[in-house]
Short mmCIF file of C-alpha atoms in Angstrom, two decimals:
data_model
loop_
_atom_site.label_atom_id
_atom_site.label_comp_id
_atom_site.label_asym_id
_atom_site.label_seq_id
_atom_site.Cartn_x
_atom_site.Cartn_y
_atom_site.Cartn_z
CA UNK A 1 10.02 -5.47 15.20
CA UNK A 2 10.23 -5.78 11.43
CA UNK A 3 11.99 -3.08 9.30
CA UNK A 4 12.39 -2.84 5.82
CA UNK A 5 15.19 -0.74 4.45
CA UNK A 6 15.25 0.62 0.79
CA UNK A 7 18.08 1.53 -1.33
CA UNK A 8 18.49 5.23 -2.25
CA UNK A 9 16.79 7.67 -4.89
CA UNK A 10 17.46 7.12 -8.47
CA UNK A 11 17.64 9.52 -11.40
CA UNK A 12 17.24 7.65 -14.88
CA UNK A 13 17.11 8.44 -18.42
CA UNK A 14 13.85 7.47 -20.37
CA UNK A 15 14.30 4.02 -21.96
CA UNK A 16 16.77 2.77 -19.49
CA UNK A 17 16.01 0.32 -16.50
CA UNK A 18 16.03 0.68 -12.51
CA UNK A 19 16.61 -1.77 -10.00
CA UNK A 20 16.12 -1.15 -6.76
CA UNK A 21 16.30 -3.15 -3.04
CA UNK A 22 14.51 -3.54 -0.20
CA UNK A 23 16.22 -5.27 2.82
CA UNK A 24 14.38 -6.92 5.59
CA UNK A 25 15.59 -6.88 9.32
CA UNK A 26 14.09 -8.13 12.55
CA UNK A 27 12.74 -11.24 10.93
CA UNK A 28 13.76 -13.64 8.14
CA UNK A 29 11.62 -14.16 5.15
CA UNK A 30 10.22 -17.33 6.20
CA UNK A 31 7.00 -17.67 4.27
CA UNK A 32 5.83 -13.93 3.92
CA UNK A 33 5.51 -12.20 0.91
CA UNK A 34 7.29 -8.75 -0.33
CA UNK A 35 5.31 -6.53 -2.61
CA UNK A 36 6.25 -3.49 -4.43
CA UNK A 37 3.75 -0.36 -4.51
CA UNK A 38 4.24 2.54 -6.40
CA UNK A 39 3.03 6.28 -5.88
CA UNK A 40 3.29 8.85 -8.53
CA UNK A 41 3.73 12.59 -7.46
CA UNK A 42 0.20 13.60 -5.98
CA UNK A 43 -1.48 10.28 -6.93
CA UNK A 44 -2.84 7.19 -4.98
CA UNK A 45 -1.08 3.71 -4.26
CA UNK A 46 -0.47 1.42 -7.04
CA UNK A 47 0.31 -2.31 -6.56
CA UNK A 48 3.07 -3.65 -9.21
CA UNK A 49 3.71 -7.05 -8.25
CA UNK A 50 4.78 -9.62 -5.36
CA UNK A 51 7.36 -12.14 -4.46
CA UNK A 52 7.30 -15.05 -1.74
CA UNK A 53 10.92 -15.05 -1.17
CA UNK A 54 11.03 -18.66 0.36
CA UNK A 55 9.63 -20.27 -2.80
CA UNK A 56 10.36 -17.48 -5.43
CA UNK A 57 6.85 -17.54 -6.43
CA UNK A 58 5.67 -14.12 -8.07
CA UNK A 59 2.83 -12.51 -9.56
CA UNK A 60 2.73 -9.25 -11.43
CA UNK A 61 0.02 -6.53 -12.04
CA UNK A 62 -1.33 -6.83 -15.64
CA UNK A 63 -0.50 -3.10 -16.33
CA UNK A 64 3.39 -3.66 -15.34
CA UNK A 65 3.66 -7.41 -17.01
CA UNK A 66 6.71 -7.66 -19.26
CA UNK A 67 8.12 -4.43 -17.86
CA UNK A 68 8.87 -5.58 -14.05
CA UNK A 69 11.18 -8.19 -12.59
CA UNK A 70 10.87 -8.90 -8.94
CA UNK A 71 13.39 -11.19 -7.36
CA UNK A 72 14.82 -12.14 -3.84
CA UNK A 73 17.85 -12.92 -2.13
CA UNK A 74 17.07 -15.38 0.81
CA UNK A 75 20.63 -15.49 1.82
CA UNK A 76 20.52 -11.61 2.71
CA UNK A 77 16.90 -11.17 3.29
CA UNK A 78 16.61 -8.62 0.18
CA UNK A 79 14.07 -8.18 -2.31
CA UNK A 80 14.57 -6.45 -5.68
CA UNK A 81 12.33 -4.78 -8.03
CA UNK A 82 13.63 -4.02 -11.61
CA UNK A 83 11.71 -1.90 -14.13
CA UNK A 84 12.61 -1.49 -17.62
CA UNK A 85 11.77 0.72 -20.50
CA UNK A 86 11.36 3.56 -18.14
CA UNK A 87 9.15 6.81 -19.41
CA UNK A 88 8.49 10.11 -17.56
CA UNK A 89 5.32 8.57 -16.14
CA UNK A 90 7.46 6.15 -14.12
CA UNK A 91 8.58 9.06 -11.80
CA UNK A 92 7.18 8.16 -8.48
CA UNK A 93 8.01 6.90 -4.82
CA UNK A 94 8.39 3.00 -4.99
CA UNK A 95 7.67 1.17 -1.71
CA UNK A 96 8.04 -2.28 -0.59
CA UNK A 97 5.56 -3.77 1.75
CA UNK A 98 5.35 -7.12 3.67
CA UNK A 99 2.45 -9.49 4.03
CA UNK A 100 2.05 -12.44 6.11
CA UNK A 101 0.89 -14.23 3.06
CA UNK A 102 -0.46 -14.07 -0.47
CA UNK A 103 -3.95 -13.31 0.92
CA UNK A 104 -2.84 -10.62 3.65
CA UNK A 105 -2.72 -7.01 4.34
CA UNK A 106 0.65 -5.07 4.39
CA UNK A 107 1.85 -4.81 8.26
CA UNK A 108 5.18 -3.56 7.33
CA UNK A 109 6.41 -0.74 4.90
CA UNK A 110 9.93 0.64 3.48
CA UNK A 111 10.63 4.21 3.77
CA UNK A 112 10.02 4.47 -0.06
CA UNK A 113 12.44 5.11 -2.76
CA UNK A 114 12.14 8.32 -5.49
CA UNK A 115 12.80 7.35 -8.79
CA UNK A 116 13.04 10.15 -11.45
CA UNK A 117 12.93 9.59 -15.03
CA UNK A 118 13.96 12.61 -16.81
CA UNK A 119 16.34 13.43 -19.92
CA UNK B 1 -10.05 -7.83 -10.72
CA UNK B 2 -11.60 -5.95 -8.03
CA UNK B 3 -12.08 -2.35 -8.53
CA UNK B 4 -12.30 -0.17 -5.30
CA UNK B 5 -13.80 3.14 -5.55
CA UNK B 6 -13.65 5.37 -2.46
CA UNK B 7 -15.85 8.46 -1.92
CA UNK B 8 -16.07 11.26 -1.46
CA UNK B 9 -12.78 12.42 -2.83
CA UNK B 10 -12.17 15.02 -0.20
CA UNK B 11 -13.88 15.27 2.89
CA UNK B 12 -14.10 18.84 4.70
CA UNK B 13 -14.75 18.66 8.39
CA UNK B 14 -13.82 20.37 11.73
CA UNK B 15 -11.55 18.88 14.61
CA UNK B 16 -14.17 16.89 16.80
CA UNK B 17 -16.30 16.00 14.27
CA UNK B 18 -17.17 12.45 12.92
CA UNK B 19 -15.55 11.19 9.53
CA UNK B 20 -17.56 8.62 7.41
CA UNK B 21 -15.33 7.30 4.38
CA UNK B 22 -16.60 4.95 1.90
CA UNK B 23 -15.31 2.14 -0.06
CA UNK B 24 -17.21 0.27 -2.82
CA UNK B 25 -16.09 -2.92 -4.59
CA UNK B 26 -16.93 -3.84 -8.09
CA UNK B 27 -17.67 -7.14 -6.87
CA UNK B 28 -18.61 -8.80 -3.57
CA UNK B 29 -15.85 -10.33 -1.29
CA UNK B 30 -15.35 -11.38 2.13
CA UNK B 31 -14.98 -8.75 4.77
CA UNK B 32 -11.74 -10.68 5.71
CA UNK B 33 -9.81 -9.34 2.97
CA UNK B 34 -10.49 -5.35 3.32
CA UNK B 35 -7.83 -3.14 4.85
CA UNK B 36 -7.50 0.61 5.52
CA UNK B 37 -4.17 2.94 5.51
CA UNK B 38 -3.58 6.18 6.59
CA UNK B 39 -0.83 8.35 4.93
CA UNK B 40 0.56 11.18 6.02
CA UNK B 41 2.63 13.51 3.81
CA UNK B 42 6.19 12.42 2.73
CA UNK B 43 5.49 9.01 4.64
CA UNK B 44 4.77 5.47 3.85
CA UNK B 45 0.97 4.23 4.38
CA UNK B 46 0.31 2.70 7.81
CA UNK B 47 -2.24 -0.01 8.38
CA UNK B 48 -5.15 1.35 10.46
CA UNK B 49 -7.77 -1.57 10.03
CA UNK B 50 -7.59 -5.10 8.50
CA UNK B 51 -10.45 -7.77 8.09
CA UNK B 52 -12.54 -4.76 7.80
CA UNK B 53 -13.04 -4.16 11.23
CA UNK B 54 -10.06 -5.22 13.05
CA UNK B 55 -7.69 -2.40 14.54
CA UNK B 56 -4.07 -2.93 13.97
CA UNK B 57 -1.67 -2.61 16.72
CA UNK B 58 -1.40 0.74 18.49
CA UNK B 59 -4.31 2.34 16.53
CA UNK B 60 -6.62 4.39 18.60
CA UNK B 61 -10.24 3.46 19.23
CA UNK B 62 -11.58 6.57 17.63
CA UNK B 63 -10.88 4.48 14.20
CA UNK B 64 -13.32 1.85 13.38
CA UNK B 65 -14.22 -0.30 10.28
CA UNK B 66 -17.34 -1.73 9.15
CA UNK B 67 -18.95 -3.38 6.14
CA UNK B 68 -19.51 -6.59 4.15
CA UNK B 69 -20.24 -7.51 0.74
CA UNK B 70 -19.24 -4.61 -1.77
CA UNK B 71 -19.74 -1.60 0.92
CA UNK B 72 -16.93 -0.66 3.48
CA UNK B 73 -16.87 2.04 5.78
CA UNK B 74 -14.07 3.55 7.67
CA UNK B 75 -15.31 5.84 10.70
CA UNK B 76 -13.27 8.25 12.94
CA UNK B 77 -15.28 9.32 15.72
CA UNK B 78 -13.63 12.29 16.78
CA UNK B 79 -11.18 14.09 14.32
CA UNK B 80 -7.65 14.99 16.00
CA UNK B 81 -5.61 17.27 14.18
CA UNK B 82 -3.22 14.64 12.95
CA UNK B 83 -6.16 12.51 11.29
CA UNK B 84 -6.33 15.44 8.42
CA UNK B 85 -4.66 13.15 5.97
CA UNK B 86 -5.46 10.78 3.25
CA UNK B 87 -7.00 6.94 3.68
CA UNK B 88 -6.91 3.99 1.27
CA UNK B 89 -8.72 1.04 1.33
CA UNK B 90 -7.44 -2.13 0.06
CA UNK B 91 -8.67 -5.61 -1.39
CA UNK B 92 -6.08 -8.32 -0.70
CA UNK B 93 -6.97 -11.60 -2.86
CA UNK B 94 -4.86 -14.34 -3.86
CA UNK B 95 -1.43 -13.10 -4.41
CA UNK B 96 -3.12 -9.57 -5.75
CA UNK B 97 -3.61 -6.28 -4.04
CA UNK B 98 -5.93 -3.34 -5.31
CA UNK B 99 -6.19 -0.13 -3.58
CA UNK B 100 -8.81 2.61 -3.83
CA UNK B 101 -7.90 5.87 -5.10
CA UNK B 102 -8.08 7.40 -1.75
CA UNK B 103 -10.13 10.15 0.21
CA UNK B 104 -8.45 13.16 1.74
CA UNK B 105 -9.58 14.44 4.89
CA UNK B 106 -8.96 18.18 5.30
CA UNK B 107 -9.63 20.83 7.80
CA UNK B 108 -12.87 22.88 6.94
#
């Protein structure tokens, strides 16, 4: 059984950055991919980007290009997502999710992290 | 980039009724790359269907998926009280994923 455990809630000021983590247990990183998906309050799901930890390959959704950085530490089975130049519209729950490859569905999800951007 | 449009936005039905949710794509793609998720309030999404019609592990057989090309459907044959939540379709391409905007199934 795979578990994705995410770091705790964050409160940030506009213009700052946030870095959140997602630690996988029950399986090594192997060749699967970790994606980050966000959900603003009352809104739908939005894919932000993903990484294949084994190779370090990344891809970002166009709307987040230049503002998001996704990394992974194979030694600790942990993926990270850093979002910069935060604005109030970035207030959302941020999920990590696993897929078995770059052309696969999300079979496991983290519990989500609420990031609040407020002055 | 493929855009997925779900309809209706909200579906009002009674327990025991049949629910039919639609997901239409802006361009045709293989049905192998279409998934459906269920999301309950305060929870992460849960995989229901992958490859357009294959049920994920532990998903009841009242949930079924179908479709091809640009038109896909999630059917819930008999709504149970716990099914009145939000459903999303998803396309998975080459290192890119897109979601529909969701359909909320509410109690009539």
